[in-house]
Amino acid sequence: MTSNAALRIGIDTGGTFTDLVLAEGEHVRIGTKSLTTYDDLANGLLRTIEKADPGDTPVEQIVHGTTVALNAILTRRGADIGMLTTHGFRDLLDMARGWRPFEAMVDPRWRRPHELRPIVERFRRRTAHERMMADGEVLMTLDEDRLLQEVERLVADGCEGIAVCFLHSYKHPEHEQRAAELIRSRYPDLSVSTSTEVAPFPREYNRFSTCVLNAYVQPLMDSYTARVEDRLREAGVSAPLMFMTNDGGLVTAGQVTSRPVATLNSGPVGGVMGVQAYADRLRMPNLVGFDMGGTSTEVAVVVDGRASVKRELEIEHDLLVSLPVVEIHSIGAGGGSLIAIDEGGGLKVGPESAGSDPGPACYGHGGTQPTVTDAFLLLGVLDAEVALGGEIYPDVAAAEAAFAPLTTALGMTTAEVARTATEVAIHNMAEAVRRLTVYRGADPREFGLVSYGAAGPLVASQIARTLQMPRAVIPALSGVFSAFGLLTAQAFEEEITPVMATVTDEVAADIFARARQSLDALVRQLRGRGNRDVIVEAWLDATYLGQRWELAAVIDPSHPEPLQHLSEAFAAAHQRQFGYSLPAPIYVQTLRTRAVSTDQRRLFPPRLTNSEPAQPKRRRDITLMGQLNRDVPVYNADEFAPNQVVLGPAVIEAQTYTGVLVVGDVATVNEFGDVVIEIEENNQ
Amino acid sequence: MKIYPQPAELFISEVIEPVDQACERCDARSLARYRVVDYRGWLRVVKCRSCLHTVGSERIVSPVLSGDL
Amino acid sequence: MTTLAPQSIEVLGAYDVEARYGVDITTAEVIRHALEHIGLQMQIKINTASLSPLLSEVNDFGVGLLAPRDVDRDLDFDAIAMGTAAPGHYVINQFYARMAIEHWGAENFKPGDVIIFNEPYRGGSHINDVGTLMPIFHEDELVGFAAAITHWLDIGGPIPTGFGPGLQRDMYAEGIRISPRHLYREGELVRETVELFTEQTRIPDISVNDLQVIHSALKLGADMVLRYVNRYGRDAYAGAVQYSLDHTERAMRAALQAIPDGEWSAEDYMDNDMNGNPMLIRCTVRKHGGEVEIDYSGSSRNEWGGFACTWSDGVSGAHLGLQVALPESISPNAGAYRPVHVVLPPGSCLHALPPMATNAGHTMFIAKAINLVKRALTQADPAMAVAENYDDVLFMSFAGADTRSGVPTPFISMNLFQGPFGGTAQADGSCYTFQEGGNCVVTSVELEEESFPVLHLEREFVADTGGSGQYRGGPATRSVLVPLADCESSFQLDQCRIGPRGALGGGNGATGHIAVHRDALDIWAAGGDFGEPEILAGIVDASGRLVGEEVPGVTEFRSSKQAGVRVGARDVVIHQTPGGGGCGDAAERDPAAIARDIRNDIVTAGS
């Protein structure tokens, strides 16, 4: 199915920019950025594709990452939906998990997000007379007439979708399946999501939240994908529209329409899959992915070549999607973070942000508060002569004016305040990295840092130094890295099997037998879709008996000693995550099996073709890590020759990013334009 | 650990011993000696009941341990 | 949040920071932020690996870091960072850890030591709350401690879980009491200490795991502190710590300055003591400038059967009440506690004297201590008004034998309930969350029904239970629980006698109660008529029917805190929390809000 001439497009629609990468076979031909057009996403997509100019060569596949559904949830612009749930549990969505977030820990005035801004308000939450027990015994049989009466009420009230959520359904789906069957046959135009179909895992609140969110964004994703596909067809692009899932898989537009919650976070996940691809190509199996954007910084880890996967995505406090997701830890620190004095008289950097409107003061759009971007500008890290993001010429005077109240209050110069603020920002971002490494018992000194996004390359070396990491990489396509990563998405087929049992010899043998059976079927299905090279994966979600937060462990279901292998695999996963294991019984919640296609997985940025090493095109003074560096050379990334060595301090300006090397950095630009920085003092 | 009888009184109040002196901060004649718990433990203080200024304070052992109720 | 005028604060410039603390402002700010992160990470470690649900989900613990001792810098092992688990445990290490260090002798610690203790009368709360301390050594200097206080699900003694209100007459009837001793001696786990838990509590396997988890959380904190000490030096670290405490003190004083000066009082009643009589609790808050004094004089004396709490608990409640009442969010390190004095006379129900039992009283009275300060201080300005929420730590335990697998296995199902908050000057009260002393994750019904032979059949809001007002209180939550084995039950609930009080003319929330329909599971499943329930807790008339208000001589109050209650298999237990109090005049309520409440069945039309 792959030919070297076929084109593939990865396209990531982000908050401010839409990034596109056009690849021909295994090589990227071009990467571009343009402003996201919110009022007409489909046309915006098409225009971005046209800008990349594929010409007459057929496009084989378009992999799309979009936050359309996520934004709809955040802004509460999803569909009108109703919820049908087990008798007695009408208020789970409002109650959620009960706890309060850190910032409201002792706040008696705090309101739960769902009670303030409901996805499904109480009058649209109806109960069905039904109740299963944990062992499958039916305590209350499903009252079908009553169910349909409730649905009729909801439809009459304007609902275009229904979420069906019953207790114990992940293990005993009969009542939910029957309810869905009745509703779909009576109301064929209604979109129906059942919690069993969407997320068949235990923990009712998590599963119901996921199902409700699915129903909430389903009509929207349906019309979005239809519109995009129509526009593409009209423009003569017949390539299938594919999406990346929350954990790096590849699904069709049809699959996205039935389970949109599986792709909510596809953009940022694209970036992490790109980091995973770099782990393979650069032979650096342990990497920290670091994406510094305008409002927030996202951090992820790749361990032994695999991105770390979590079991839930928290969109707002207690608003959950309980599906495997690439673990991304986000903190409110980015280029637009506001620098201010807090109520104790100390310096505060973020989490409030200037956003994109008005944006940093230096954007000249009316922002009056200083931000991290303004600090970088005034320290010389950003060039006062070069347009930010290729579009905006910085207003230095506005940036300086924004700092004036702070310099007066603190009795410091602008440069000193800027320096302190950027140090605090860098340390806060470093903490985000520690969260996924040090605090899990993993040593960042054994990891490399891949720093991308709009601002990641600016701080790559400084973050790595703060964490004593020996190596940092600025990838060639940093500014459009998520779109690059989207093209490494892998087609897969999966099955989820609830277990909910304490492990014995018999239970282990049974799990392994079921896993083998499942994998055979999945491989057949995947090959049937035209995929040639297929690998299989089997995961168990388990705990030590009595623990509450399950951990995923990889197993090999062909192993001849199931109990021993399972115990060792889980103990190793526990050791890695928590630093110890126990001689205690293991409780397995879920078996997850997958067949994954490994066709067409390698992707290289465009090769550098210059024969002469690049010379600095100009120089300027820059303050880095508290030191003023004079006459720092500035390079144009397009002019590098393969294997050129660049010593810090230096600035690298590329079309989609600006990168910085500090004193002591020894960087090699490889044949693909990736800047690999060795931090000598951490290289013992 | 010393043990104690249950108090005979049904309601318990701290004994506030008036101190005949003017407050050095606000000049009111409402100083008193009594016990408080601050962020590190027990104190016997002389405070102004009007402006809450602490004129003097002495670290003491907690009543349960000292036996000095 | 409120409309109080912001006050200008003293800002320390870079020069002043260097002069006062001997550290540059950047280092100081980096470490100040880092300390908060470290506390949170220590908490996450305990959450994720512990076997006890009280540590993994209920978050009933505190963990964090203590400063070095440095007389010149006025540092004395003060709490500099606390994880965000249970706010009720924020302050107490100022006393619990401090008194354990004093008892042990600060000079007697060695690298790799962990000491463990649980004596309530030495700055603690109740014996379930086990304290641990790990000294942090840099070269040979002690630069502080990592400290934890963790609630043990069972601590030995006659009552499973240790909560025996009315049954545990005095402290000798509670469980094991541990004076400070080694859990780890220079890095080695001390078997005899672990055996105290494995041989004397009902949870040996959980204990073995959780003691190690706590050790790994303490070690994480210690290692992180040492990173900063190694990078910046001991002196700079101490300077940054001093800076962090002063920073928080400034924030607290500024928040206090923003409120008018004055003196305000509040009164409340604990539903009942061991003999069924209500217990009066009083609080007077005096504030002047950036200083505040909280005085509990006039409260009932301590009572037998666990109806009392320690002074350290009372003081913790006072501090927390302050944090709760103030609109600002202030970091919970010791700097925030400097402007506060608490008057708490010995022999009060908030200052128990040995041999009084405090196991049950710990949760009951700290909740009242918090609520009284909140109700008093928020009188200072109408913009601060907040009506009463549900209080106490509501629980109902079922202990019995699980026969589902064929072999009878003892089980303890500990069920916590969350509930509504009171209306405020700005908005309706929250529908459902934990009272301010804690922050629990609600357990999953599905997982609970796998683990225990107890069914959780309902958990929904009840109409017409939130106190009326311009901004109403949150509704009561009604839960239905059915054990499938014969059980012994303990429960604690309050505000079954007087509903949570309104503020600024708002109405009280409905009272709470517990009822049971004996052997009625089949009726529930068929949707049939239960008939009159047996009221376990609440106000009843002569015929035993639940009523809303007490009438002396006519009604009887059935105690809302009991232990050793028999609940049979298939008995349907109904647990209803109180409703939140309302705020402001109901006549001022926005008609759109009323319409929404009616449409949502929170309020019945015409009520």
Short mmCIF file of N, CA, C and O in Angstrom, two decimals, chain A residues 88-91 95 97-100 102 105-106 108-112 115 121-123 131 139-140 168 171 203-204 207 342 344 346-347 410 412 420 427 431 434-435 439 546-549 578 580 582, chain C residues 13-14 26 29-30 32 37 41 48-49 51 56-57 84 90 209 213 228 247 250 324-325 384 428 430-434 438-442 444-446 448-450 456-457 459-461 596 599-601:
data_model
loop_
_atom_site.label_atom_id
_atom_site.label_comp_id
_atom_site.label_asym_id
_atom_site.label_seq_id
_atom_site.Cartn_x
_atom_site.Cartn_y
_atom_site.Cartn_z
N GLY A 88 -31.39 5.71 41.26
CA GLY A 88 -30.68 6.08 42.48
C GLY A 88 -29.40 6.87 42.25
O GLY A 88 -28.81 7.36 43.21
N PHE A 89 -28.99 7.02 41.00
CA PHE A 89 -27.69 7.67 40.76
C PHE A 89 -27.78 8.82 39.78
O PHE A 89 -26.88 9.04 38.96
N ARG A 90 -28.83 9.58 39.90
CA ARG A 90 -29.07 10.69 38.99
C ARG A 90 -28.01 11.78 39.08
O ARG A 90 -27.83 12.54 38.13
N ASP A 91 -27.35 11.91 40.23
CA ASP A 91 -26.53 13.09 40.47
C ASP A 91 -25.03 12.85 40.39
O ASP A 91 -24.25 13.71 40.82
N MET A 95 -21.87 15.35 41.47
CA MET A 95 -21.06 14.92 42.61
C MET A 95 -19.63 14.62 42.18
O MET A 95 -18.69 14.84 42.94
N ARG A 97 -16.15 13.23 41.78
CA ARG A 97 -15.40 12.44 42.75
C ARG A 97 -15.30 13.13 44.10
O ARG A 97 -14.56 12.71 44.97
N GLY A 98 -16.05 14.19 44.26
CA GLY A 98 -16.16 14.82 45.58
C GLY A 98 -15.04 15.79 45.93
O GLY A 98 -15.29 16.82 46.53
N TRP A 99 -13.84 15.45 45.58
CA TRP A 99 -12.72 16.25 46.08
C TRP A 99 -12.62 17.60 45.38
O TRP A 99 -13.23 17.85 44.35
N ARG A 100 -11.80 18.47 46.02
CA ARG A 100 -11.61 19.81 45.50
C ARG A 100 -10.19 19.92 44.94
O ARG A 100 -9.29 19.23 45.37
N PHE A 102 -6.47 21.73 44.20
CA PHE A 102 -5.49 22.36 45.08
C PHE A 102 -5.84 23.81 45.39
O PHE A 102 -5.80 24.26 46.53
N MET A 105 -8.63 24.26 48.02
CA MET A 105 -8.54 23.29 49.11
C MET A 105 -9.38 23.64 50.33
O MET A 105 -10.05 22.80 50.91
N VAL A 106 -9.34 24.88 50.78
CA VAL A 106 -10.10 25.26 51.98
C VAL A 106 -11.06 26.39 51.65
O VAL A 106 -11.27 27.29 52.44
N PRO A 108 -14.73 27.52 51.14
CA PRO A 108 -16.13 27.12 51.32
C PRO A 108 -17.04 27.74 50.27
O PRO A 108 -18.22 27.43 50.21
N ARG A 109 -16.47 28.61 49.45
CA ARG A 109 -17.27 29.31 48.44
C ARG A 109 -17.11 28.65 47.07
O ARG A 109 -17.71 29.08 46.10
N TRP A 110 -16.31 27.62 47.00
CA TRP A 110 -16.03 26.95 45.73
C TRP A 110 -17.25 26.18 45.25
O TRP A 110 -18.01 25.64 46.05
N ARG A 111 -17.47 26.15 43.94
CA ARG A 111 -18.56 25.36 43.35
C ARG A 111 -17.94 24.34 42.40
O ARG A 111 -16.94 24.61 41.75
N ARG A 112 -18.56 23.19 42.31
CA ARG A 112 -18.05 22.16 41.42
C ARG A 112 -18.20 22.64 39.97
O ARG A 112 -19.25 23.23 39.63
N GLU A 115 -21.56 21.70 38.40
CA GLU A 115 -22.79 22.35 38.86
C GLU A 115 -22.85 23.79 38.35
O GLU A 115 -23.91 24.32 38.07
N GLU A 121 -27.63 19.09 32.57
CA GLU A 121 -28.27 19.62 33.77
C GLU A 121 -29.25 18.58 34.34
O GLU A 121 -29.67 17.67 33.63
N ARG A 122 -29.59 18.73 35.61
CA ARG A 122 -30.34 17.70 36.32
C ARG A 122 -31.63 17.30 35.65
O ARG A 122 -31.98 16.11 35.63
N PHE A 123 -32.37 18.24 35.09
CA PHE A 123 -33.65 17.87 34.51
C PHE A 123 -33.49 16.99 33.28
O PHE A 123 -34.44 16.34 32.85
N ARG A 131 -31.08 -2.57 37.77
CA ARG A 131 -29.91 -2.68 38.66
C ARG A 131 -29.30 -4.05 38.55
O ARG A 131 -29.95 -5.07 38.81
N LEU A 139 -30.79 -7.41 40.09
CA LEU A 139 -31.56 -7.03 41.27
C LEU A 139 -32.88 -6.38 40.84
O LEU A 139 -33.93 -6.57 41.46
N MET A 140 -32.79 -5.60 39.75
CA MET A 140 -33.99 -4.93 39.24
C MET A 140 -33.96 -5.13 37.73
O MET A 140 -33.01 -4.70 37.08
N HIS A 168 -22.14 -1.33 36.71
CA HIS A 168 -21.57 -2.65 36.41
C HIS A 168 -21.69 -3.03 34.94
O HIS A 168 -21.46 -4.18 34.57
N LYS A 171 -18.91 -4.91 32.80
CA LYS A 171 -18.81 -6.36 32.97
C LYS A 171 -20.07 -7.07 32.51
O LYS A 171 -20.03 -8.19 32.03
N ARG A 203 -15.20 1.56 37.53
CA ARG A 203 -15.31 2.89 38.16
C ARG A 203 -16.37 3.71 37.45
O ARG A 203 -16.14 4.31 36.40
N GLU A 204 -17.55 3.70 38.03
CA GLU A 204 -18.71 4.22 37.31
C GLU A 204 -18.59 5.71 36.96
O GLU A 204 -18.94 6.11 35.85
N ARG A 207 -16.35 6.18 33.93
CA ARG A 207 -16.93 5.64 32.70
C ARG A 207 -18.10 6.50 32.23
O ARG A 207 -18.25 6.80 31.04
N ASP A 342 2.89 38.93 43.87
CA ASP A 342 1.73 38.29 44.51
C ASP A 342 1.39 38.97 45.83
O ASP A 342 2.03 39.93 46.23
N GLY A 344 1.94 38.24 48.76
CA GLY A 344 2.94 38.23 49.81
C GLY A 344 4.13 39.10 49.47
O GLY A 344 5.13 39.15 50.21
N GLY A 346 6.00 38.59 46.81
CA GLY A 346 6.96 37.81 46.05
C GLY A 346 6.63 37.84 44.57
O GLY A 346 5.60 38.36 44.16
N LEU A 347 7.54 37.28 43.79
CA LEU A 347 7.36 37.30 42.34
C LEU A 347 6.55 36.08 41.91
O LEU A 347 6.76 34.98 42.39
N LEU A 410 10.31 46.71 43.09
CA LEU A 410 11.36 45.81 43.56
C LEU A 410 12.72 46.48 43.64
O LEU A 410 13.67 45.90 44.16
N MET A 412 14.76 47.05 41.20
CA MET A 412 15.69 46.32 40.33
C MET A 412 15.61 46.93 38.94
O MET A 412 14.64 47.59 38.60
N THR A 420 15.19 37.31 36.76
CA THR A 420 14.59 36.57 37.87
C THR A 420 13.32 35.86 37.40
O THR A 420 13.09 34.70 37.71
N HIS A 427 12.45 27.19 36.32
CA HIS A 427 12.39 26.23 37.42
C HIS A 427 11.01 25.63 37.57
O HIS A 427 10.87 24.45 37.87
N GLU A 431 10.16 21.66 37.18
CA GLU A 431 9.36 20.88 38.14
C GLU A 431 8.39 19.96 37.42
O GLU A 431 8.15 18.84 37.85
N ARG A 434 10.26 17.04 36.50
CA ARG A 434 10.54 16.20 37.68
C ARG A 434 9.34 15.35 38.04
O ARG A 434 9.46 14.21 38.46
N ARG A 435 8.16 15.93 37.89
CA ARG A 435 6.93 15.22 38.22
C ARG A 435 6.86 13.87 37.52
O ARG A 435 6.40 12.89 38.07
N TYR A 439 10.07 12.10 40.61
CA TYR A 439 9.07 11.70 41.58
C TYR A 439 8.52 10.33 41.30
O TYR A 439 7.71 9.82 42.03
N GLY A 546 -6.16 -4.37 47.24
CA GLY A 546 -6.40 -3.31 48.21
C GLY A 546 -5.99 -1.93 47.73
O GLY A 546 -6.51 -0.92 48.21
N GLN A 547 -5.04 -1.85 46.79
CA GLN A 547 -4.71 -0.54 46.24
C GLN A 547 -5.85 -0.06 45.37
O GLN A 547 -6.67 -0.83 44.89
N ARG A 548 -5.89 1.23 45.13
CA ARG A 548 -7.01 1.78 44.39
C ARG A 548 -6.64 2.33 43.02
O ARG A 548 -7.49 2.54 42.18
N TRP A 549 -5.38 2.65 42.78
CA TRP A 549 -5.01 3.31 41.52
C TRP A 549 -4.28 2.29 40.65
O TRP A 549 -3.14 1.93 40.90
N PHE A 578 6.89 3.19 41.41
CA PHE A 578 6.88 3.61 42.82
C PHE A 578 8.17 3.33 43.56
O PHE A 578 8.32 3.73 44.69
N TYR A 580 9.25 0.30 44.54
CA TYR A 580 9.28 -0.92 45.33
C TYR A 580 8.21 -1.87 44.82
O TYR A 580 7.32 -1.49 44.07
N LEU A 582 5.89 -5.65 46.14
CA LEU A 582 5.43 -6.34 47.36
C LEU A 582 5.20 -7.82 47.09
O LEU A 582 4.77 -8.18 45.99
N GLY C 13 12.24 44.51 48.02
CA GLY C 13 13.05 44.61 46.81
C GLY C 13 14.23 43.65 46.88
O GLY C 13 14.54 43.07 47.93
N ALA C 14 14.89 43.48 45.76
CA ALA C 14 16.01 42.54 45.67
C ALA C 14 17.09 42.87 46.70
O ALA C 14 17.67 41.99 47.33
N THR C 26 16.42 35.56 43.41
CA THR C 26 16.09 34.47 42.49
C THR C 26 16.14 33.13 43.18
O THR C 26 15.23 32.32 43.06
N GLU C 29 13.17 32.80 45.49
CA GLU C 29 11.90 32.52 44.80
C GLU C 29 11.87 31.11 44.23
O GLU C 29 10.85 30.43 44.29
N VAL C 30 12.99 30.66 43.69
CA VAL C 30 13.04 29.30 43.14
C VAL C 30 12.74 28.29 44.25
O VAL C 30 11.93 27.40 44.09
N ARG C 32 11.28 28.81 47.18
CA ARG C 32 9.93 29.00 47.71
C ARG C 32 8.92 28.22 46.85
O ARG C 32 8.05 27.52 47.37
N HIS C 37 5.96 22.40 45.56
CA HIS C 37 5.94 21.24 44.66
C HIS C 37 6.34 19.97 45.40
O HIS C 37 5.76 18.92 45.21
N GLN C 41 4.35 16.41 45.78
CA GLN C 41 4.89 15.15 45.29
C GLN C 41 4.93 14.10 46.39
O GLN C 41 4.69 12.92 46.13
N THR C 48 -0.63 7.07 45.67
CA THR C 48 -0.61 6.07 44.62
C THR C 48 -0.20 4.69 45.09
O THR C 48 -0.59 3.71 44.49
N ALA C 49 0.57 4.57 46.15
CA ALA C 49 1.07 3.24 46.49
C ALA C 49 0.45 2.63 47.74
O ALA C 49 0.69 1.47 48.03
N LEU C 51 -2.05 0.89 50.49
CA LEU C 51 -3.11 -0.10 50.44
C LEU C 51 -4.34 0.38 51.21
O LEU C 51 -5.44 -0.04 50.94
N SER C 56 -5.13 6.21 50.14
CA SER C 56 -5.12 6.30 48.67
C SER C 56 -6.23 7.18 48.14
O SER C 56 -6.06 7.86 47.14
N GLU C 57 -7.39 7.18 48.81
CA GLU C 57 -8.50 7.96 48.26
C GLU C 57 -9.06 8.98 49.23
O GLU C 57 -9.45 10.07 48.84
N THR C 84 -1.18 18.58 49.93
CA THR C 84 -2.52 19.12 49.94
C THR C 84 -3.57 18.14 50.43
O THR C 84 -4.75 18.37 50.23
N TYR C 90 -2.78 20.18 58.42
CA TYR C 90 -1.78 21.18 58.05
C TYR C 90 -0.98 21.67 59.27
O TYR C 90 0.22 21.71 59.27
N ASN C 209 2.76 -2.66 54.22
CA ASN C 209 2.95 -1.90 52.98
C ASN C 209 3.01 -0.41 53.25
O ASN C 209 3.92 0.30 52.80
N VAL C 213 5.55 2.72 52.35
CA VAL C 213 5.17 3.80 51.44
C VAL C 213 5.46 5.15 52.09
O VAL C 213 5.98 6.07 51.45
N TYR C 228 18.50 20.87 46.67
CA TYR C 228 18.60 22.33 46.73
C TYR C 228 19.72 22.75 47.66
O TYR C 228 20.43 23.72 47.39
N HIS C 247 7.18 35.39 53.77
CA HIS C 247 6.30 35.69 52.64
C HIS C 247 4.85 35.34 52.98
O HIS C 247 3.92 36.11 52.76
N ARG C 250 3.40 37.61 55.61
CA ARG C 250 2.96 38.90 55.05
C ARG C 250 1.61 38.74 54.37
O ARG C 250 0.72 39.58 54.49
N VAL C 324 -10.30 29.27 55.99
CA VAL C 324 -11.57 29.04 55.30
C VAL C 324 -12.35 30.35 55.15
O VAL C 324 -12.91 30.64 54.10
N ALA C 325 -12.37 31.14 56.22
CA ALA C 325 -13.18 32.35 56.20
C ALA C 325 -12.59 33.42 55.28
O ALA C 325 -13.33 34.16 54.63
N MET C 384 -18.36 38.82 53.13
CA MET C 384 -17.71 37.56 53.49
C MET C 384 -18.70 36.48 53.93
O MET C 384 -18.30 35.35 54.18
N ASP C 428 -25.07 30.36 45.45
CA ASP C 428 -25.60 29.19 46.15
C ASP C 428 -24.46 28.34 46.69
O ASP C 428 -23.34 28.38 46.20
N SER C 430 -22.29 24.95 47.38
CA SER C 430 -21.94 23.81 46.54
C SER C 430 -22.79 22.61 46.91
O SER C 430 -23.10 22.40 48.07
N CYS C 431 -23.13 21.81 45.91
CA CYS C 431 -24.04 20.68 46.14
C CYS C 431 -23.35 19.54 46.89
O CYS C 431 -24.03 18.77 47.59
N TYR C 432 -22.06 19.35 46.74
CA TYR C 432 -21.47 18.10 47.23
C TYR C 432 -19.96 18.20 47.21
O TYR C 432 -19.36 18.29 46.15
N THR C 433 -19.36 18.21 48.39
CA THR C 433 -17.91 18.07 48.50
C THR C 433 -17.61 17.81 49.97
O THR C 433 -18.53 17.76 50.79
N PHE C 434 -16.37 17.62 50.31
CA PHE C 434 -16.03 17.22 51.67
C PHE C 434 -15.85 18.47 52.52
O PHE C 434 -15.39 19.50 52.04
N GLY C 438 -10.93 18.06 55.38
CA GLY C 438 -10.39 16.98 54.58
C GLY C 438 -10.63 17.21 53.10
O GLY C 438 -11.13 18.26 52.70
N ASN C 439 -10.25 16.25 52.30
CA ASN C 439 -10.45 16.33 50.86
C ASN C 439 -10.42 14.92 50.28
O ASN C 439 -9.38 14.47 49.81
N CYS C 440 -11.55 14.24 50.34
CA CYS C 440 -11.58 12.83 49.94
C CYS C 440 -12.06 12.64 48.52
O CYS C 440 -12.95 13.35 48.06
N VAL C 441 -11.53 11.60 47.91
CA VAL C 441 -12.08 11.12 46.64
C VAL C 441 -13.23 10.18 46.98
O VAL C 441 -13.08 9.30 47.82
N VAL C 442 -14.37 10.34 46.34
CA VAL C 442 -15.49 9.43 46.57
C VAL C 442 -15.12 8.05 46.01
O VAL C 442 -14.62 7.94 44.89
N SER C 444 -15.56 4.34 44.38
CA SER C 444 -16.43 3.85 43.33
C SER C 444 -17.37 2.78 43.89
O SER C 444 -16.93 1.84 44.55
N VAL C 445 -18.64 2.93 43.60
CA VAL C 445 -19.63 1.93 44.03
C VAL C 445 -19.27 0.57 43.46
O VAL C 445 -19.34 -0.45 44.15
N GLU C 446 -18.87 0.56 42.18
CA GLU C 446 -18.55 -0.72 41.54
C GLU C 446 -17.41 -1.43 42.25
O GLU C 446 -17.47 -2.63 42.51
N GLU C 448 -16.36 -0.89 45.36
CA GLU C 448 -16.79 -1.23 46.71
C GLU C 448 -17.61 -2.51 46.71
O GLU C 448 -17.44 -3.37 47.57
N GLU C 449 -18.50 -2.66 45.72
CA GLU C 449 -19.37 -3.84 45.71
C GLU C 449 -18.59 -5.10 45.34
O GLU C 449 -19.03 -6.21 45.63
N GLU C 450 -17.43 -4.93 44.66
CA GLU C 450 -16.56 -6.08 44.43
C GLU C 450 -15.87 -6.48 45.72
O GLU C 450 -15.72 -7.66 46.03
N HIS C 456 -24.53 -0.44 47.49
CA HIS C 456 -24.75 1.01 47.53
C HIS C 456 -25.84 1.29 46.51
O HIS C 456 -25.58 1.36 45.33
N LEU C 457 -27.06 1.43 46.96
CA LEU C 457 -28.16 1.43 46.02
C LEU C 457 -28.58 2.82 45.55
O LEU C 457 -29.21 2.95 44.51
N ARG C 459 -27.61 7.30 45.75
CA ARG C 459 -26.90 8.46 46.27
C ARG C 459 -27.38 9.66 45.46
O ARG C 459 -26.87 9.93 44.38
N GLU C 460 -28.37 10.35 45.96
CA GLU C 460 -28.98 11.45 45.19
C GLU C 460 -29.32 12.62 46.09
O GLU C 460 -29.47 12.46 47.30
N PHE C 461 -29.51 13.77 45.47
CA PHE C 461 -29.94 14.96 46.20
C PHE C 461 -31.40 14.83 46.62
O PHE C 461 -32.18 14.15 45.96
N ARG C 596 -35.06 27.59 37.76
CA ARG C 596 -34.12 26.51 37.45
C ARG C 596 -34.16 25.44 38.53
O ARG C 596 -34.16 24.25 38.24
N ARG C 599 -37.29 23.36 38.00
CA ARG C 599 -37.13 22.48 36.84
C ARG C 599 -36.20 21.32 37.17
O ARG C 599 -36.38 20.21 36.69
N ASN C 600 -35.20 21.56 38.02
CA ASN C 600 -34.23 20.53 38.37
C ASN C 600 -34.62 19.71 39.59
O ASN C 600 -33.81 18.94 40.11
N ASP C 601 -35.84 19.87 40.11
CA ASP C 601 -36.32 19.10 41.27
C ASP C 601 -35.45 19.31 42.51
O ASP C 601 -35.36 18.42 43.35
#
